[in-house]
Protein backbone atom coordinates (compact mmCIF):
# COMPACT_ATOMS: atom_id res chain seq x y z
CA UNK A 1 108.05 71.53 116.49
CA UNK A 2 105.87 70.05 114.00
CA UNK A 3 107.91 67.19 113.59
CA UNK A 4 107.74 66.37 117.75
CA UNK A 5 103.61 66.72 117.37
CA UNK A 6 103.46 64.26 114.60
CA UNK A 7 105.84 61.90 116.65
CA UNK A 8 103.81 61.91 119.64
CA UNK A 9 100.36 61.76 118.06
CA UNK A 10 101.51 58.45 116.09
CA UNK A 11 102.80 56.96 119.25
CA UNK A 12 99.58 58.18 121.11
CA UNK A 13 97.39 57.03 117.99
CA UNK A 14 99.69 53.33 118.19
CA UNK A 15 99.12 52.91 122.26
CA UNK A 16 95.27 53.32 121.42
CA UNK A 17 94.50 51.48 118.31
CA UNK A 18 97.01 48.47 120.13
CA UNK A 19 94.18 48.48 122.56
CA UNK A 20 95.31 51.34 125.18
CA UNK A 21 92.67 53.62 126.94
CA UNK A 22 92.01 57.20 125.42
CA UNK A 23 93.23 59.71 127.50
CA UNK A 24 91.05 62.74 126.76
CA UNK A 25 93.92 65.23 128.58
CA UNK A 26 96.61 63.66 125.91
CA UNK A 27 93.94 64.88 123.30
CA UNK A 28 93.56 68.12 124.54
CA UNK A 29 97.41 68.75 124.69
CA UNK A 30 98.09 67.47 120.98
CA UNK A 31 95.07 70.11 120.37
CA UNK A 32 97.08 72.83 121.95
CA UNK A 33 99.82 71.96 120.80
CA UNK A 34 98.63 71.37 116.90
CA UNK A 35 97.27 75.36 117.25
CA UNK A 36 100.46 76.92 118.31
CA UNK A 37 101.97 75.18 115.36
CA UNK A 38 99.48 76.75 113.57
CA UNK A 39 99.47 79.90 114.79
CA UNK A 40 103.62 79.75 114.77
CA UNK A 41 103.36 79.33 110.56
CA UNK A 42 100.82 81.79 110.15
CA UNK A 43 102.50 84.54 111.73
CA UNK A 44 105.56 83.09 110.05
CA UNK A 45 103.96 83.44 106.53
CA UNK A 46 102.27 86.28 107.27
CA UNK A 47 105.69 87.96 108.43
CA UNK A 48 107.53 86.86 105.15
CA UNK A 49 105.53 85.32 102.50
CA UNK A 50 106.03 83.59 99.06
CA UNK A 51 108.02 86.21 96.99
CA UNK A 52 107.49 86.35 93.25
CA UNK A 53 109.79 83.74 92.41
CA UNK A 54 107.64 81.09 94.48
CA UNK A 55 105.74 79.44 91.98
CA UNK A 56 102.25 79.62 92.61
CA UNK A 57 100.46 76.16 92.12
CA UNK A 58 103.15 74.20 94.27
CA UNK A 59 101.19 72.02 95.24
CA UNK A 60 100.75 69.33 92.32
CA UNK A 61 99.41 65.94 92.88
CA UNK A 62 102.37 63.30 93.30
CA UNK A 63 101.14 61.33 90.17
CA UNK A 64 102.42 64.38 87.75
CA UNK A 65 106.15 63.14 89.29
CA UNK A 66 105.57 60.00 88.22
């Protein structure tokens, strides 16, 4: 799912930025589209989240891998 939106918002962010017309609908679908994501992981997490094994601070700047 996520993977689709990101997909068509670069190829919608290309077609502008190589000079297309912004198409306000295309916006407002990628909008509605970027909130059921949303709401999809929230329930998701909310329906089974991190268990005590999960660290907590996961999320680490890249530089500490380097």
């Amino acid at each position: 799912m996520m993977k689709e939106w990101i997909k068509d918002a670069a190829i919608y962010w290309n077609e502008i930025h190589d000079g297309g017309e912004e198409a306000p609908e295309k916006v407002a679908e990628l909008d509605r589209r970027y909130d059921e994501i949303m709401a999809t992981a929230k329930s998701e997490y909310e329906y089974e989240p991190h268990s005590e094994y999960t660290p907590v601070n996961h999320a680490k700047p890249h530089s500490q891998y380097l």
